Amino acid sequence: MKWMELRITYEGPDPDTAMDLISDIFADIGRPGVVQETPENEPGTDWAGDAPPRSRDRAVIGYLPENDQLPDAISALSEKLAFLEKRCHIRSRVTRRLMDEEDWAESWKSHFHPFRIGDRIVVKPSWRLYDPLPDDLIIEIDPGMAFGTGTHATTAMCIRLMEKHLRSGDRFLDIGCGSGILMLAAEKLGAADMTGVDTDPVAVSVSMENMIRNRIDRGKFHVFSGELTAGVTGRFGLVCANIRTRVICDLLGVIPPVLAPGGILICSGISTRGRDEILTQMQIRGFDLIDELIETDWVALAARASGP
């Protein structure tokens, strides 16, 4: 198979928001795995001898398979970029490059390096060197084209809230588990066991592979394909849902039966425009807001179940 690399360099009034909006375009056309480059990125002192080069431009890089859907996907991307320029004054330029499977794999890998999320979690691909600090908790994920590696603000905010609110011994549930990164973070932070559910069977397979790669005891986790809480048994001290605003609204109606008394729900993937709607639904469903993070146009909320 051949792949089309699309490198989108951009300028706009708010560069961070522009990066998220362009990344969301790839998600909208079914390819959420992207590379984000910024000139501000500086390698840390704990990167051993494997630090990345500094990018000259701001760019979002995505990869599309060369198949019958490629022309429609490129057309949709072009239309959405034109919309961003008209409505948000985000100017962009697209550079295309067709590559073989082997070249695609090496190009994809070259973009990924260890990075820190929160105070203790460090995510690294298997082929990179990293000298951990004494309290670091290492998650090893080899990036794929379809599932999260923690670089997006919504995932990072989830992990930062988990660092604050996950108690050692909690049972953990991830709704929309994707790559399994939140399950891995929960295990590193002391969860007793982890359950993940996703509508995509491929995501379930990827999550299981990543759990095994990180040498998580097979008896500590369960991953399956399903809708929201359908098929989930038992109650959990902490539940995470890093999904779209409209899906979180649906989730709030079915989540109470799977939350332990006093359990905490962390919701991310919420746009700033959807924040008030989620807070209203939380109040209706008997949740008390206990924490909130905001980054660019994204919001993450932590709420405690206040009802019986």
CSV table of C-alpha atoms in Angstrom, one decimal:
chain,number,residue,atom,x,y,z
A,1,MET,CA,0.0,0.0,0.0
A,2,LYS,CA,1.1,3.6,-0.7
A,3,TRP,CA,0.4,6.5,1.6
A,4,MET,CA,-0.2,10.2,1.0
A,5,GLU,CA,1.6,12.5,3.4
A,6,LEU,CA,-0.2,15.8,3.8
A,7,ARG,CA,1.9,18.5,5.6
A,8,ILE,CA,-0.2,21.5,6.4
A,9,THR,CA,1.7,24.6,7.5
A,10,TYR,CA,-0.4,27.3,8.9
A,11,GLU,CA,-0.6,30.8,10.4
A,12,GLY,CA,-3.4,32.3,12.5
A,13,PRO,CA,-4.4,34.7,15.3
A,14,ASP,CA,-4.2,31.8,17.9
A,15,PRO,CA,-1.6,29.2,16.7
A,16,ASP,CA,-2.6,26.7,19.4
A,17,THR,CA,-6.3,26.8,18.4
A,18,ALA,CA,-5.3,26.6,14.8
A,19,MET,CA,-3.3,23.4,15.4
A,20,ASP,CA,-6.3,21.8,17.2
A,21,LEU,CA,-8.8,22.8,14.5
A,22,ILE,CA,-6.6,21.5,11.7
A,23,SER,CA,-6.0,18.3,13.7
A,24,ASP,CA,-9.7,17.9,14.1
A,25,ILE,CA,-10.2,18.0,10.3
A,26,PHE,CA,-8.2,14.8,10.1
A,27,ALA,CA,-10.3,13.2,12.8
A,28,ASP,CA,-13.5,14.3,10.9
A,29,ILE,CA,-12.3,12.4,7.7
A,30,GLY,CA,-11.4,9.3,9.8
A,31,ARG,CA,-7.7,9.7,10.3
A,32,PRO,CA,-7.2,11.1,13.8
A,33,GLY,CA,-3.5,10.1,14.1
A,34,VAL,CA,-1.5,13.3,13.2
A,35,VAL,CA,1.9,14.8,14.0
A,36,GLN,CA,2.0,18.3,15.4
A,37,GLU,CA,5.1,20.4,14.9
A,38,THR,CA,5.8,23.8,16.5
A,39,PRO,CA,9.0,25.8,16.6
A,40,GLU,CA,8.7,26.3,20.4
A,41,ASN,CA,9.2,22.6,21.1
A,42,GLU,CA,12.5,22.2,22.9
A,43,PRO,CA,14.0,18.8,23.9
A,44,GLY,CA,14.2,18.2,27.6
A,45,THR,CA,17.4,17.5,29.5
A,46,ASP,CA,16.2,13.9,30.2
A,47,TRP,CA,16.1,12.8,26.6
A,48,ALA,CA,19.4,10.9,26.6
A,49,GLY,CA,21.1,11.3,23.2
A,50,ASP,CA,17.9,11.0,21.2
A,51,ALA,CA,16.3,14.5,21.2
A,52,PRO,CA,14.2,15.6,18.3
A,53,PRO,CA,15.3,18.4,15.9
A,54,ARG,CA,13.5,21.7,16.4
A,55,SER,CA,10.8,22.4,13.8
A,56,ARG,CA,11.1,25.6,11.7
A,57,ASP,CA,7.3,25.9,11.0
A,58,ARG,CA,4.0,25.2,12.6
A,59,ALA,CA,2.5,22.2,10.9
A,60,VAL,CA,0.1,19.4,11.2
A,61,ILE,CA,1.0,16.3,9.3
A,62,GLY,CA,-1.4,13.5,8.5
A,63,TYR,CA,-1.3,10.3,6.4
A,64,LEU,CA,-4.0,9.0,4.1
A,65,PRO,CA,-3.9,5.6,2.5
A,66,GLU,CA,-3.9,5.6,-1.3
A,67,ASN,CA,-7.3,4.0,-2.1
A,68,ASP,CA,-10.6,4.8,-3.8
A,69,GLN,CA,-11.5,7.2,-0.9
A,70,LEU,CA,-8.4,9.3,-1.2
A,71,PRO,CA,-9.7,11.9,-3.7
A,72,ASP,CA,-12.9,12.5,-1.6
A,73,ALA,CA,-10.8,12.7,1.6
A,74,ILE,CA,-8.5,15.3,0.1
A,75,SER,CA,-11.4,17.3,-1.3
A,76,ALA,CA,-13.1,17.3,2.1
A,77,LEU,CA,-9.9,18.4,3.8
A,78,SER,CA,-9.4,21.3,1.3
A,79,GLU,CA,-13.0,22.5,1.9
A,80,LYS,CA,-12.6,22.5,5.6
A,81,LEU,CA,-9.2,24.3,5.4
A,82,ALA,CA,-10.9,26.9,3.2
A,83,PHE,CA,-13.7,27.3,5.8
A,84,LEU,CA,-11.1,27.9,8.5
A,85,GLU,CA,-9.4,30.6,6.5
A,86,LYS,CA,-12.8,32.3,5.8
A,87,ARG,CA,-14.2,32.0,9.4
A,88,CYS,CA,-11.1,31.9,11.6
A,89,HIS,CA,-8.5,33.7,9.5
A,90,ILE,CA,-6.3,30.6,9.6
A,91,ARG,CA,-4.1,30.5,6.5
A,92,SER,CA,-2.7,27.2,5.4
A,93,ARG,CA,-0.6,25.5,2.7
A,94,VAL,CA,-0.7,21.8,1.9
A,95,THR,CA,2.3,19.9,0.7
A,96,ARG,CA,1.7,16.4,-0.6
A,97,ARG,CA,4.1,13.5,-0.8
A,98,LEU,CA,3.3,9.9,-1.9
A,99,MET,CA,5.3,7.2,-0.2
A,100,ASP,CA,5.6,3.5,-0.1
A,101,GLU,CA,4.6,1.5,3.0
A,102,GLU,CA,8.2,1.1,4.2
A,103,ASP,CA,8.9,4.8,3.8
A,104,TRP,CA,5.6,5.7,5.5
A,105,ALA,CA,6.5,3.6,8.5
A,106,GLU,CA,9.9,5.2,8.9
A,107,SER,CA,8.5,8.7,8.4
A,108,TRP,CA,5.8,8.2,10.9
A,109,LYS,CA,8.2,6.9,13.5
A,110,SER,CA,10.7,9.7,13.0
A,111,HIS,CA,8.2,12.2,14.4
A,112,PHE,CA,7.7,10.6,17.8
A,113,HIS,CA,9.8,11.1,20.9
A,114,PRO,CA,9.3,10.7,24.6
A,115,PHE,CA,7.1,13.4,26.2
A,116,ARG,CA,5.9,14.1,29.7
A,117,ILE,CA,2.2,14.4,30.7
A,118,GLY,CA,1.5,15.9,34.1
A,119,ASP,CA,4.0,15.4,36.9
A,120,ARG,CA,5.0,11.7,36.5
A,121,ILE,CA,3.7,10.1,33.4
A,122,VAL,CA,6.1,9.8,30.5
A,123,VAL,CA,5.0,8.4,27.1
A,124,LYS,CA,7.7,6.9,24.9
A,125,PRO,CA,7.8,4.8,21.7
A,126,SER,CA,9.8,1.6,21.9
A,127,TRP,CA,12.5,2.7,19.6
A,128,ARG,CA,13.5,5.9,21.5
A,129,LEU,CA,16.0,6.2,24.4
A,130,TYR,CA,14.9,8.0,27.6
A,131,ASP,CA,16.7,8.5,31.0
A,132,PRO,CA,13.9,8.4,33.5
A,133,LEU,CA,13.8,10.6,36.6
A,134,PRO,CA,13.3,8.7,40.0
A,135,ASP,CA,9.5,9.2,40.1
A,136,ASP,CA,8.8,8.8,36.4
A,137,LEU,CA,6.1,6.3,35.4
A,138,ILE,CA,6.8,5.1,31.9
A,139,ILE,CA,4.2,4.2,29.3
A,140,GLU,CA,5.4,2.6,26.1
A,141,ILE,CA,3.2,3.1,23.1
A,142,ASP,CA,4.2,2.7,19.5
A,143,PRO,CA,2.2,5.3,17.6
A,144,GLY,CA,-0.3,4.1,15.0
A,145,MET,CA,-2.3,6.0,12.5
A,146,ALA,CA,-5.7,5.7,14.2
A,147,PHE,CA,-5.4,6.0,17.9
A,148,GLY,CA,-4.2,8.4,20.5
A,149,THR,CA,-0.7,8.6,22.0
A,150,GLY,CA,-1.4,11.3,24.5
A,151,THR,CA,-0.2,14.3,22.5
A,152,HIS,CA,-3.7,15.8,22.1
A,153,ALA,CA,-4.8,18.2,24.8
A,154,THR,CA,-7.9,16.2,25.6
A,155,THR,CA,-5.9,13.1,26.5
A,156,ALA,CA,-3.3,15.0,28.4
A,157,MET,CA,-5.9,16.8,30.5
A,158,CYS,CA,-7.5,13.5,31.4
A,159,ILE,CA,-4.2,12.2,32.6
A,160,ARG,CA,-3.5,15.3,34.7
A,161,LEU,CA,-6.9,15.0,36.4
A,162,MET,CA,-6.2,11.2,36.9
A,163,GLU,CA,-3.0,12.1,38.7
A,164,LYS,CA,-5.0,14.2,41.2
A,165,HIS,CA,-8.1,12.1,41.7
A,166,LEU,CA,-7.3,8.4,41.1
A,167,ARG,CA,-6.9,6.7,44.5
A,168,SER,CA,-4.7,3.7,44.9
A,169,GLY,CA,-6.9,0.6,44.7
A,170,ASP,CA,-9.6,2.3,42.6
A,171,ARG,CA,-11.3,0.2,39.9
A,172,PHE,CA,-10.9,2.2,36.6
A,173,LEU,CA,-13.2,2.3,33.6
A,174,ASP,CA,-12.3,4.0,30.2
A,175,ILE,CA,-15.2,4.6,27.9
A,176,GLY,CA,-13.8,5.1,24.4
A,177,CYS,CA,-10.4,3.5,25.2
A,178,GLY,CA,-8.7,4.0,21.8
A,179,SER,CA,-5.1,3.1,22.3
A,180,GLY,CA,-5.5,2.1,25.9
A,181,ILE,CA,-3.3,5.0,27.1
A,182,LEU,CA,-5.6,6.0,29.9
A,183,MET,CA,-5.8,2.4,31.2
A,184,LEU,CA,-2.1,2.3,31.2
A,185,ALA,CA,-1.9,5.6,33.1
A,186,ALA,CA,-4.4,4.2,35.6
A,187,GLU,CA,-2.3,1.1,36.2
A,188,LYS,CA,0.8,3.1,36.7
A,189,LEU,CA,-1.0,5.4,39.2
A,190,GLY,CA,-2.2,2.5,41.3
A,191,ALA,CA,-5.6,1.3,40.0
A,192,ALA,CA,-6.6,-2.2,41.2
A,193,ASP,CA,-7.9,-3.2,37.7
A,194,MET,CA,-8.8,-1.5,34.5
A,195,THR,CA,-11.7,-2.0,32.0
A,196,GLY,CA,-11.9,-0.4,28.6
A,197,VAL,CA,-14.7,-0.3,26.1
A,198,ASP,CA,-14.7,1.1,22.5
A,199,THR,CA,-17.1,1.0,19.6
A,200,ASP,CA,-14.3,0.1,17.3
A,201,PRO,CA,-13.1,-3.5,17.4
A,202,VAL,CA,-9.7,-2.4,16.0
A,203,ALA,CA,-9.2,0.0,19.0
A,204,VAL,CA,-10.0,-2.9,21.3
A,205,SER,CA,-7.2,-4.9,19.7
A,206,VAL,CA,-4.8,-2.0,19.8
A,207,SER,CA,-5.6,-1.4,23.5
A,208,MET,CA,-4.9,-5.1,24.4
A,209,GLU,CA,-1.6,-5.0,22.4
A,210,ASN,CA,-0.5,-1.9,24.3
A,211,MET,CA,-1.4,-3.4,27.7
A,212,ILE,CA,0.6,-6.6,26.9
A,213,ARG,CA,3.5,-4.5,25.5
A,214,ASN,CA,3.7,-2.7,28.9
A,215,ARG,CA,3.7,-6.1,30.7
A,216,ILE,CA,0.4,-5.5,32.5
A,217,ASP,CA,-0.9,-8.7,34.2
A,218,ARG,CA,-3.7,-10.1,32.0
A,219,GLY,CA,-5.9,-10.6,35.0
A,220,LYS,CA,-5.8,-6.8,35.8
A,221,PHE,CA,-7.6,-5.6,32.6
A,222,HIS,CA,-10.6,-6.3,30.4
A,223,VAL,CA,-11.2,-4.7,27.0
A,224,PHE,CA,-14.2,-5.2,24.8
A,225,SER,CA,-16.2,-3.6,22.0
A,226,GLY,CA,-19.5,-1.9,23.0
A,227,GLU,CA,-21.6,1.2,23.2
A,228,LEU,CA,-21.0,3.4,26.3
A,229,THR,CA,-21.7,1.3,29.4
A,230,ALA,CA,-23.4,-1.6,27.6
A,231,GLY,CA,-21.8,-4.8,28.8
A,232,VAL,CA,-20.0,-3.1,31.7
A,233,THR,CA,-20.4,-4.9,35.0
A,234,GLY,CA,-19.5,-3.8,38.5
A,235,ARG,CA,-18.8,-0.4,39.9
A,236,PHE,CA,-15.7,1.8,39.5
A,237,GLY,CA,-14.1,4.4,41.6
A,238,LEU,CA,-13.0,6.4,38.6
A,239,VAL,CA,-14.5,6.6,35.1
A,240,CYS,CA,-12.9,8.4,32.2
A,241,ALA,CA,-14.6,9.4,28.9
A,242,ASN,CA,-12.5,11.2,26.4
A,243,ILE,CA,-15.1,11.5,23.7
A,244,ARG,CA,-17.2,14.1,21.9
A,245,THR,CA,-19.5,16.5,23.7
A,246,ARG,CA,-22.8,15.1,22.3
A,247,VAL,CA,-21.7,11.5,23.3
A,248,ILE,CA,-20.9,12.7,26.9
A,249,CYS,CA,-24.5,14.1,27.2
A,250,ASP,CA,-25.8,10.6,26.4
A,251,LEU,CA,-23.2,9.0,28.7
A,252,LEU,CA,-24.3,11.1,31.7
A,253,GLY,CA,-27.7,9.3,31.7
A,254,VAL,CA,-26.3,5.8,31.9
A,255,ILE,CA,-23.1,6.3,34.0
A,256,PRO,CA,-24.5,6.4,37.6
A,257,PRO,CA,-25.1,2.6,37.9
A,258,VAL,CA,-21.4,1.8,37.1
A,259,LEU,CA,-19.9,4.5,39.5
A,260,ALA,CA,-19.0,3.4,43.0
A,261,PRO,CA,-20.5,5.5,45.9
A,262,GLY,CA,-18.6,8.8,45.8
A,263,GLY,CA,-17.0,7.8,42.5
A,264,ILE,CA,-15.5,10.4,40.1
A,265,LEU,CA,-16.3,10.9,36.4
A,266,ILE,CA,-13.6,12.6,34.3
A,267,CYS,CA,-15.0,13.9,30.9
A,268,SER,CA,-12.8,15.3,28.2
A,269,GLY,CA,-13.1,16.0,24.5
A,270,ILE,CA,-15.5,18.8,25.4
A,271,SER,CA,-15.3,22.0,23.3
A,272,THR,CA,-15.4,25.3,25.2
A,273,ARG,CA,-18.7,25.9,23.4
A,274,GLY,CA,-20.2,22.7,24.9
A,275,ARG,CA,-19.0,23.3,28.5
A,276,ASP,CA,-22.2,24.9,29.8
A,277,GLU,CA,-24.3,22.2,28.2
A,278,ILE,CA,-22.3,19.4,29.9
A,279,LEU,CA,-22.4,21.2,33.3
A,280,THR,CA,-26.2,21.6,33.1
A,281,GLN,CA,-26.6,17.9,32.3
A,282,MET,CA,-24.2,17.0,35.2
A,283,GLN,CA,-26.4,19.0,37.6
A,284,ILE,CA,-29.5,17.3,36.3
A,285,ARG,CA,-27.9,13.9,36.7
A,286,GLY,CA,-26.7,14.5,40.2
A,287,PHE,CA,-23.0,15.3,39.7
A,288,ASP,CA,-21.0,17.9,41.6
A,289,LEU,CA,-18.1,19.5,39.7
A,290,ILE,CA,-14.9,19.2,41.6
A,291,ASP,CA,-12.2,20.1,39.1
A,292,GLU,CA,-11.7,21.6,35.7
A,293,LEU,CA,-8.9,22.1,33.1
A,294,ILE,CA,-9.0,24.3,30.0
A,295,GLU,CA,-6.5,24.2,27.2
A,296,THR,CA,-7.0,26.2,24.0
A,297,ASP,CA,-10.6,25.3,22.9
A,298,TRP,CA,-10.9,22.1,25.0
A,299,VAL,CA,-12.3,21.5,28.5
A,300,ALA,CA,-11.9,18.5,30.8
A,301,LEU,CA,-14.2,18.2,33.8
A,302,ALA,CA,-14.0,16.0,37.0
A,303,ALA,CA,-17.3,15.5,38.8
A,304,ARG,CA,-18.3,13.4,41.8
A,305,ALA,CA,-21.6,11.5,41.9
A,306,SER,CA,-23.6,13.1,44.6
A,307,GLY,CA,-26.7,10.9,44.5
A,308,PRO,CA,-27.3,7.5,46.1
